[in-house]
């Protein structure tokens, strides 16, 4: 991606998008016309490489006619950038005329089997075709004449590529075959013959057909080469059409998706009101996307440490910010109520997790390489997006690296703006010692021992990650969820190892004890078997169904308790 860095050039594009946005009728007509235009650049390349067939040439001519009609739709009072593009749309009446005079309306895919050229375009071709056509008429007359002469009603004249033309007679009528017939081929149920007269006409017909095919191919190649000499004109028009297509498409998307026009400047601030993720909001068909605000600059709001629960929306928030900046700098309207974007020279991202096993690189190594690239190449005008840096190693190592990365951005990359999503709550302490580092979190609400994701960005740090709640939502076995809660409590009390040793002593294995879960101690909101029992409609069960259901539940409990 190479978004523009010049505010004036971006504004030119935005004016063109605004023009289409305000002139809905013209936008609709433009999109309709463009839907009938083939990829002119691709067709031009095929022509220049002599790989275009007759259908490609006809498609090109049709597209050039459509472009001429589209030009007429644009009036004089249009933005400068659109006016320049319309002026680049050449008049191709000459090429259209060449094609329409030469080729039939719907030619075949192949160019060496004939059937391409219009009648009347080439006198020699018309004469050769007439010979071939007359020869075929003679064959029809020959079949009628031979049937009358021999009295064989099933006699027929045919052709194949191996033996040429032949007279076919079924075995039942072989006794009626005249003496001048020469046997050519024997079939299961018939014999095929030729005559001297038939062979003579075969030479004429096949010769004429081959000559016609060769002539058509030569004429087509001449036409293709002639159009090929106009490639420069075609490619300039193709580029202009592509730009008009993009600008009108951006306007159409802005209308459909409810985007607004961003304000761009050479300042250092990014301010987005009610911003949305342009892709995710379209994916959430039955759920409304929750918009968020952000205001980040190079002074008091420079580095955001974003904490919060898994699935709360941290990654979505930081990615949507980057996408909105990119969209604004390509000259597009953006998914936000309002957006002010200070020009960004580069956007660096370290998101997701992947390895490169074929190069012997672990997930953590890839993560470190990407982070190093960011720190070595970012400038004071860059936007840095970091998602969970340091998670691929031990907790202490991870926190240390993440902390040092933030410090480096703060001290060395003066002016660079950064969004850092993390589960390391220790990083929130940086806001107390570094001016410009701010803590934010994605709000989560606890209700009835469950969590509700609000997907709303709030100032301040998150209290916890709610990882065990998310594990439960994912369908983790009840034992794992309960045991994880116990271990978490021990960790929070700094007594983890002592408790672990005690619980796994020889006298009593805690694992065995916990696996024998007291059924009635489990909350009805948690235990899946109890939920299934509560959901049973006893009035609709037959005695046999009830026994089957009890057996299923018993099996499930046995599996759970080991």
XYZ file of C-alpha atoms in Angstrom:
562
model
C 0.000 0.000 0.000
C 1.232 3.481 -0.848
C -1.302 6.044 0.408
C -0.651 9.675 -0.478
C 1.395 11.894 1.839
C 0.553 15.198 0.124
C -2.506 16.896 1.635
C -3.354 18.770 -1.594
C -3.376 15.576 -3.676
C -5.535 13.816 -1.095
C -7.950 16.763 -1.122
C -8.183 16.526 -4.923
C -9.335 12.930 -4.617
C -11.734 13.750 -1.802
C -13.311 16.498 -3.944
C -13.905 13.990 -6.741
C -15.414 11.469 -4.302
C -17.563 14.269 -2.834
C -18.709 15.210 -6.362
C -19.952 11.688 -7.030
C -21.365 11.511 -3.487
C -23.446 14.665 -4.113
C -24.493 13.727 -7.675
C -26.195 10.396 -7.067
C -27.780 10.118 -10.527
C -24.443 10.610 -12.278
C -22.816 8.165 -9.861
C -25.437 5.535 -10.654
C -24.994 6.011 -14.409
C -21.193 5.940 -14.107
C -21.246 2.667 -12.160
C -23.681 1.196 -14.704
C -21.494 2.193 -17.664
C -18.314 0.943 -16.001
C -19.914 -2.431 -15.276
C -20.034 -2.908 -19.066
C -16.369 -2.007 -19.592
C -13.918 -4.896 -19.765
C -10.389 -4.718 -18.373
C -8.870 -2.575 -21.141
C -5.337 -2.812 -19.785
C -5.494 -6.616 -19.744
C -6.966 -6.736 -23.259
C -4.286 -4.303 -24.469
C -1.565 -6.532 -23.036
C -3.051 -9.559 -24.801
C -3.139 -7.638 -28.080
C 0.474 -6.475 -27.753
C 1.555 -10.067 -26.962
C -0.508 -11.420 -29.910
C -2.553 -13.704 -27.635
C -5.899 -11.893 -27.978
C -8.639 -13.817 -29.786
C -11.559 -12.402 -31.780
C -13.832 -12.240 -28.732
C -11.215 -10.153 -26.904
C -11.125 -7.702 -29.822
C -14.935 -7.457 -29.943
C -15.038 -6.931 -26.147
C -12.467 -4.150 -26.472
C -14.482 -2.403 -29.183
C -17.656 -2.635 -27.088
C -15.839 -1.162 -24.084
C -14.456 1.720 -26.163
C -17.976 2.557 -27.387
C -19.231 2.565 -23.779
C -16.419 4.922 -22.725
C -17.425 7.382 -25.439
C -20.999 7.330 -24.101
C -19.698 7.823 -20.550
C -17.652 10.881 -21.578
C -20.826 12.568 -22.777
C -22.340 12.258 -19.288
C -19.740 14.505 -17.661
C -20.516 18.206 -17.848
C -17.988 21.029 -17.679
C -18.473 21.806 -13.975
C -16.568 18.900 -12.504
C -13.579 18.798 -10.104
C -10.132 19.321 -11.650
C -8.992 15.751 -11.096
C -12.095 14.371 -12.857
C -11.769 16.875 -15.688
C -8.169 15.769 -16.295
C -9.224 12.124 -16.292
C -12.102 12.702 -18.720
C -9.742 14.545 -21.089
C -7.487 11.467 -21.090
C -10.347 9.335 -22.425
C -9.393 9.209 -26.110
C -11.843 8.903 -28.996
C -11.559 5.409 -30.435
C -14.125 5.678 -33.228
C -11.428 4.441 -35.636
C -10.755 1.203 -33.733
C -14.466 0.579 -33.192
C -15.080 1.007 -36.938
C -12.237 -1.373 -37.858
C -13.594 -4.071 -35.582
C -17.260 -3.693 -36.515
C -16.477 -3.840 -40.240
C -14.142 -6.816 -39.949
C -15.443 -9.198 -37.263
C -18.853 -10.767 -36.785
C -20.772 -9.778 -33.645
C -20.214 -13.037 -31.741
C -17.071 -14.739 -33.047
C -15.862 -18.160 -31.847
C -13.075 -18.572 -29.279
C -10.661 -20.109 -31.782
C -9.013 -17.977 -34.456
C -7.722 -20.698 -36.808
C -10.976 -22.496 -37.625
C -12.699 -19.681 -39.509
C -16.096 -18.133 -38.867
C -14.613 -14.773 -37.725
C -14.804 -12.352 -40.654
C -17.925 -10.594 -41.908
C -19.144 -11.275 -45.448
C -18.195 -8.439 -47.785
C -15.062 -7.418 -45.871
C -12.610 -9.238 -48.180
C -13.431 -10.134 -51.815
C -10.972 -13.020 -52.088
C -12.326 -14.585 -48.889
C -15.904 -14.286 -50.158
C -14.974 -16.051 -53.434
C -13.207 -18.906 -51.646
C -16.137 -19.325 -49.251
C -18.513 -19.427 -52.235
C -16.549 -22.334 -53.737
C -16.722 -24.238 -50.451
C -20.425 -23.461 -50.114
C -21.194 -24.514 -53.709
C -19.279 -27.713 -53.116
C -21.455 -28.552 -50.141
C -24.567 -27.858 -52.210
C -23.179 -30.268 -54.829
C -22.776 -32.938 -52.106
C -26.425 -32.570 -51.115
C -27.450 -32.961 -54.774
C -25.095 -35.962 -55.119
C -26.788 -37.753 -52.213
C -30.248 -37.231 -53.773
C -29.011 -38.379 -57.194
C -27.325 -41.548 -55.842
C -30.414 -42.524 -53.826
C -32.548 -42.262 -56.981
C -29.985 -44.122 -59.123
C -29.365 -47.031 -56.691
C -32.735 -47.198 -54.987
C -30.947 -47.268 -51.582
C -33.036 -44.909 -49.429
C -30.613 -45.165 -46.466
C -27.594 -44.067 -48.546
C -25.864 -40.953 -47.234
C -22.884 -38.776 -48.054
C -20.696 -37.910 -45.045
C -17.279 -36.617 -43.976
C -14.605 -37.332 -41.390
C -11.125 -35.905 -40.936
C -9.354 -39.221 -41.564
C -11.017 -40.489 -44.777
C -12.554 -37.289 -46.142
C -15.919 -37.483 -47.973
C -17.593 -40.870 -48.471
C -20.827 -42.610 -49.497
C -22.161 -44.880 -46.738
C -24.366 -47.927 -47.436
C -25.734 -50.307 -44.778
C -24.827 -54.007 -44.989
C -28.410 -54.917 -45.841
C -28.198 -52.932 -49.114
C -24.673 -53.862 -50.248
C -26.029 -55.992 -53.091
C -27.445 -52.818 -54.689
C -24.092 -50.958 -54.745
C -23.069 -49.920 -58.324
C -19.806 -51.168 -59.817
C -18.164 -47.714 -59.927
C -18.177 -47.444 -56.096
C -14.704 -47.990 -54.583
C -14.660 -49.529 -51.084
C -12.905 -47.167 -48.596
C -13.812 -48.321 -45.063
C -15.637 -51.224 -43.432
C -17.815 -50.641 -40.356
C -19.806 -53.080 -38.206
C -23.133 -52.351 -39.881
C -22.111 -50.529 -43.056
C -19.524 -49.985 -45.786
C -18.124 -46.643 -46.956
C -17.284 -45.957 -50.602
C -15.851 -43.226 -52.800
C -16.179 -42.407 -56.503
C -13.750 -40.556 -58.808
C -16.237 -37.699 -59.092
C -16.582 -37.453 -55.283
C -12.782 -37.360 -54.826
C -12.519 -34.532 -57.363
C -15.064 -32.398 -55.520
C -13.491 -33.313 -52.184
C -10.240 -31.684 -53.302
C -12.089 -28.540 -54.362
C -14.174 -28.270 -51.157
C -11.420 -29.085 -48.669
C -8.974 -26.859 -50.526
C -11.454 -23.983 -50.446
C -12.252 -24.495 -46.758
C -8.568 -24.590 -45.782
C -7.856 -21.517 -47.893
C -10.809 -19.720 -46.263
C -9.556 -20.572 -42.755
C -6.044 -19.405 -43.576
C -7.337 -16.198 -45.127
C -9.528 -15.456 -42.101
C -6.590 -15.998 -39.756
C -4.388 -13.677 -41.839
C -7.077 -10.971 -41.896
C -7.614 -11.281 -38.127
C -3.874 -11.009 -37.408
C -3.689 -7.879 -39.583
C -6.538 -6.331 -37.577
C -4.932 -7.293 -34.258
C -1.583 -5.804 -35.317
C -3.310 -2.641 -36.493
C -4.968 -2.206 -33.083
C -1.640 -3.087 -31.458
C -0.119 0.046 -32.972
C -2.550 2.071 -30.798
C -1.529 0.442 -27.500
C -0.186 3.668 -25.981
C -3.556 5.404 -26.478
C -5.387 2.395 -25.110
C -3.254 2.156 -21.966
C -3.600 5.865 -21.182
C -7.366 5.516 -21.427
C -7.278 2.327 -19.345
C -5.436 4.176 -16.551
C -7.929 7.064 -16.613
C -10.897 4.679 -16.566
C -9.374 2.782 -13.629
C -9.068 6.024 -11.629
C -12.649 7.072 -12.426
C -13.738 3.576 -11.406
C -11.934 3.878 -8.044
C -13.253 7.379 -7.265
C -16.846 6.493 -8.128
C -16.546 3.215 -6.201
C -15.279 5.080 -3.114
C -18.305 7.379 -3.318
C -20.709 4.460 -3.763
C -19.193 2.666 -0.776
C -19.388 5.844 1.322
C -23.119 6.137 0.598
C -23.888 2.465 1.229
C -21.785 2.226 4.404
C -22.498 5.628 5.956
C -18.959 7.024 5.751
C -17.973 10.664 6.313
C -15.388 12.898 4.665
C -12.194 13.140 6.738
C -10.206 16.313 7.309
C -6.494 15.947 6.559
C -3.655 18.260 7.521
C 0.068 18.303 8.169
C -0.437 18.326 11.926
C 0.406 15.602 14.432
C -3.034 14.683 15.714
C -5.351 11.799 14.867
C -8.869 12.403 16.119
C -11.630 9.938 15.240
C -15.181 10.242 16.553
C -17.358 7.109 16.507
C -14.868 5.159 14.395
C -15.761 1.696 13.102
C -13.880 -1.248 11.593
C -14.744 -1.142 7.843
C -14.588 -4.918 7.371
C -15.881 -6.213 10.690
C -19.008 -4.053 10.659
C -20.027 -5.704 7.367
C -19.379 -9.191 8.744
C -21.559 -8.617 11.829
C -24.846 -9.082 9.982
C -27.059 -9.670 13.016
C -25.116 -7.556 15.479
C -24.510 -3.824 15.527
C -20.865 -2.762 15.576
C -19.932 -0.632 18.611
C -18.069 2.538 17.475
C -15.244 4.125 19.477
C -13.411 7.442 19.723
C -9.678 8.053 19.730
C -7.552 11.177 20.029
C -3.808 10.620 19.803
C -1.050 13.175 19.203
C 2.642 13.787 19.820
C 2.257 15.506 23.190
C 0.112 14.384 26.123
C -1.610 11.520 24.264
C 1.160 9.803 22.370
C 1.374 6.178 23.472
C -1.750 4.236 24.448
C -1.383 1.120 26.614
C -4.610 -0.799 25.979
C -5.589 -3.605 28.350
C -8.743 -5.643 28.741
C -10.301 -9.053 28.537
C -9.704 -11.505 25.754
C -12.387 -10.981 23.087
C -13.134 -7.491 24.449
C -12.061 -5.795 21.214
C -8.497 -4.550 21.804
C -7.159 -5.837 18.492
C -10.201 -4.591 16.604
C -9.800 -1.099 18.066
C -6.127 -0.681 17.172
C -6.568 -2.166 13.702
C -9.578 -0.020 12.855
C -7.547 3.075 13.736
C -4.839 2.057 11.254
C -7.420 1.233 8.563
C -9.180 4.581 8.958
C -5.853 6.406 8.550
C -5.064 4.400 5.397
C -8.525 5.026 3.939
C -8.262 8.758 4.631
C -4.858 9.009 2.961
C -5.982 7.232 -0.218
C -8.707 9.856 -0.559
C -11.626 7.810 0.712
C -14.409 8.730 3.077
C -14.024 6.849 6.362
C -16.194 4.742 8.714
C -16.562 7.407 11.391
C -18.861 10.232 12.380
C -15.926 12.615 12.130
C -12.189 12.211 11.520
C -9.233 14.584 11.558
C -6.018 12.961 10.358
C -2.546 14.445 10.619
C -0.519 12.919 7.788
C 1.223 9.649 8.708
C 4.286 8.654 6.682
C 4.215 4.947 7.595
C 2.084 2.536 9.577
C 3.980 -0.275 11.301
C 2.101 -3.273 12.700
C 3.060 -6.226 14.868
C -0.126 -8.247 15.141
C -1.147 -11.903 15.090
C 1.058 -14.941 15.641
C 2.832 -17.007 13.021
C 6.019 -18.986 12.592
C 8.361 -19.608 9.672
C 9.296 -23.221 10.227
C 10.746 -23.503 6.735
C 13.359 -20.933 7.819
C 13.795 -22.405 11.286
C 12.087 -19.465 12.987
C 9.752 -19.841 15.954
C 6.671 -17.685 16.532
C 8.588 -15.632 19.089
C 11.543 -15.129 16.730
C 9.213 -13.849 14.009
C 7.599 -11.530 16.561
C 10.986 -10.126 17.597
C 12.122 -9.661 13.980
C 8.978 -7.705 13.169
C 9.310 -5.579 16.302
C 12.977 -4.880 15.531
C 12.034 -3.771 12.024
C 9.531 -1.309 13.493
C 11.956 0.170 16.003
C 14.711 0.505 13.390
C 12.571 2.136 10.695
C 9.777 4.150 12.324
C 9.975 7.953 12.195
C 8.448 10.757 14.222
C 5.544 10.817 11.711
C 4.787 7.094 11.962
C 1.888 5.244 13.568
C 2.911 2.062 15.395
C 0.425 -0.739 16.101
C 1.637 -3.375 18.569
C -0.540 -6.295 19.641
C 0.652 -8.521 22.508
C 4.396 -8.012 22.011
C 6.331 -10.418 24.257
C 3.641 -13.063 24.679
C 5.683 -15.747 22.910
C 8.153 -16.194 25.774
C 8.126 -16.457 29.588
C 6.089 -13.911 31.541
C 9.088 -12.082 33.020
C 10.942 -11.990 29.698
C 7.788 -10.867 27.899
C 7.028 -8.038 30.330
C 10.652 -6.887 30.217
C 10.765 -6.785 26.430
C 7.367 -5.076 26.148
C 8.378 -2.461 28.749
C 11.681 -1.765 26.958
C 9.922 -1.443 23.585
C 7.562 1.212 24.974
C 10.511 3.032 26.552
C 12.379 3.018 23.240
C 9.396 4.445 21.367
C 9.017 7.087 24.063
C 12.679 8.134 24.249
C 14.114 7.466 20.782
C 11.174 7.822 18.380
C 10.096 11.259 19.550
C 6.803 12.093 17.870
C 5.836 8.582 16.815
C 2.322 7.622 17.900
C 1.766 4.098 19.231
C -1.165 1.871 20.185
C 0.005 -1.039 22.349
C -2.550 -3.762 23.174
C -1.352 -6.048 25.959
C -2.260 -8.419 28.782
C 0.756 -7.302 30.792
C -0.896 -5.071 33.403
C 2.565 -4.118 34.660
C 2.892 -1.847 31.607
C 0.123 0.410 32.908
C 2.624 1.733 35.467
C 4.470 3.479 32.617
C 1.816 6.198 32.577
C 3.014 7.306 36.008
C 6.598 7.897 34.890
C 6.246 8.920 31.241
C 4.318 11.984 30.112
C 2.221 11.145 27.076
C 1.682 7.483 27.954
C -2.016 6.855 28.617
C -3.881 3.799 29.855
C -7.089 2.617 28.192
C -9.152 -0.535 28.413
C -12.089 -2.190 26.683
C -15.018 -2.239 29.079
C -16.438 -5.530 30.359
C -19.359 -5.923 32.751
C -19.824 -8.824 35.170
C -23.388 -10.009 35.621
C -24.699 -13.157 37.277
C -21.223 -14.741 37.357
C -20.945 -14.124 33.625
C -19.151 -11.429 31.618
C -20.718 -9.097 29.060
C -18.419 -7.502 26.484
C -19.308 -3.830 25.975
C -16.624 -3.235 23.288
C -16.271 0.369 24.477
C -12.886 2.031 24.987
C -12.504 3.666 28.404
C -9.657 5.596 29.996
C -7.757 3.755 32.716
C -6.446 0.223 33.017
C -8.416 -3.012 33.235
C -8.585 -4.867 36.562
C -8.263 -8.341 35.059
C -8.235 -10.262 31.786
C -11.230 -12.563 32.463
C -9.310 -15.336 30.703
C -11.010 -18.091 32.707
C -14.437 -16.739 31.740
C -13.401 -16.868 28.093
C -12.118 -20.446 28.543
C -15.519 -21.358 29.936
C -17.252 -19.728 26.952
C -15.025 -21.806 24.667
C -16.391 -25.020 26.214
C -13.450 -26.045 28.400
C -14.186 -29.075 30.647
C -15.711 -28.081 34.001
C -12.738 -29.524 35.881
C -10.285 -27.263 34.000
C -12.379 -24.137 34.627
C -12.797 -24.839 38.347
C -9.171 -25.820 38.815
C -8.004 -22.699 36.959
C -10.024 -20.524 39.341
C -8.411 -22.186 42.356
C -4.921 -21.761 40.922
C -5.658 -18.113 40.081
C -6.734 -17.469 43.673
C -3.511 -19.055 44.941
C -1.407 -17.002 42.552
C -3.125 -13.817 43.650
C -2.334 -14.741 47.275
C 1.326 -15.463 46.394
C 0.909 -18.987 47.819
C 0.725 -20.995 44.629
C 3.646 -23.428 45.050
C 2.930 -24.184 48.707
C -0.665 -25.070 47.916
C 0.292 -27.125 44.904
C 2.721 -29.240 46.913
C 0.184 -29.721 49.688
C -2.620 -30.745 47.355
C -0.501 -33.228 45.438
C 1.028 -34.944 48.485
C 1.034 -38.726 48.747
C -1.729 -38.680 51.389
C -4.315 -37.048 49.131
C -4.160 -36.193 45.453
C -6.128 -33.045 44.909
C -6.611 -33.988 41.284
C -8.478 -37.120 42.352
C -10.462 -35.190 44.914
C -11.515 -32.498 42.484
C -12.357 -35.005 39.776
C -14.974 -36.502 42.127
C -17.037 -33.346 41.889
C -19.981 -33.036 44.220
C -22.793 -32.849 41.678
C -25.033 -30.720 43.843
C -22.261 -28.268 44.796
C -21.973 -27.166 41.173
C -23.980 -24.111 40.294
C -26.946 -24.781 38.074
C -25.647 -22.017 35.854
C -22.347 -23.865 35.335
C -22.821 -27.621 35.231
C -23.692 -28.813 31.695
C -25.334 -32.060 32.871
C -27.588 -30.193 35.292
C -28.521 -27.802 32.499
C -29.508 -30.737 30.305
C -31.652 -32.202 33.100
C -33.426 -28.878 33.623
C -34.097 -28.646 29.874
C -35.801 -32.075 29.697
C -39.545 -31.965 29.067
C -40.614 -34.966 31.191
C -44.198 -34.809 29.930
C -43.106 -35.542 26.370
C -40.838 -38.521 27.217
C -41.899 -42.136 26.916
C -40.568 -44.554 29.578
C -38.064 -45.898 27.029
C -36.893 -42.353 26.091
C -36.450 -41.543 29.790
C -34.228 -44.611 30.317
C -32.134 -43.670 27.262
C -31.745 -40.083 28.515
C -30.640 -41.289 31.985
C -28.064 -43.584 30.347
C -26.696 -40.672 28.263
C -26.384 -38.391 31.309
C -24.751 -41.171 33.330
C -22.179 -41.739 30.573
C -21.430 -38.013 30.385
C -20.889 -37.802 34.160
C -18.579 -40.831 34.071
C -16.487 -39.240 31.300
C -16.241 -35.980 33.249
C -15.193 -37.591 36.517
C -12.786 -40.022 34.856
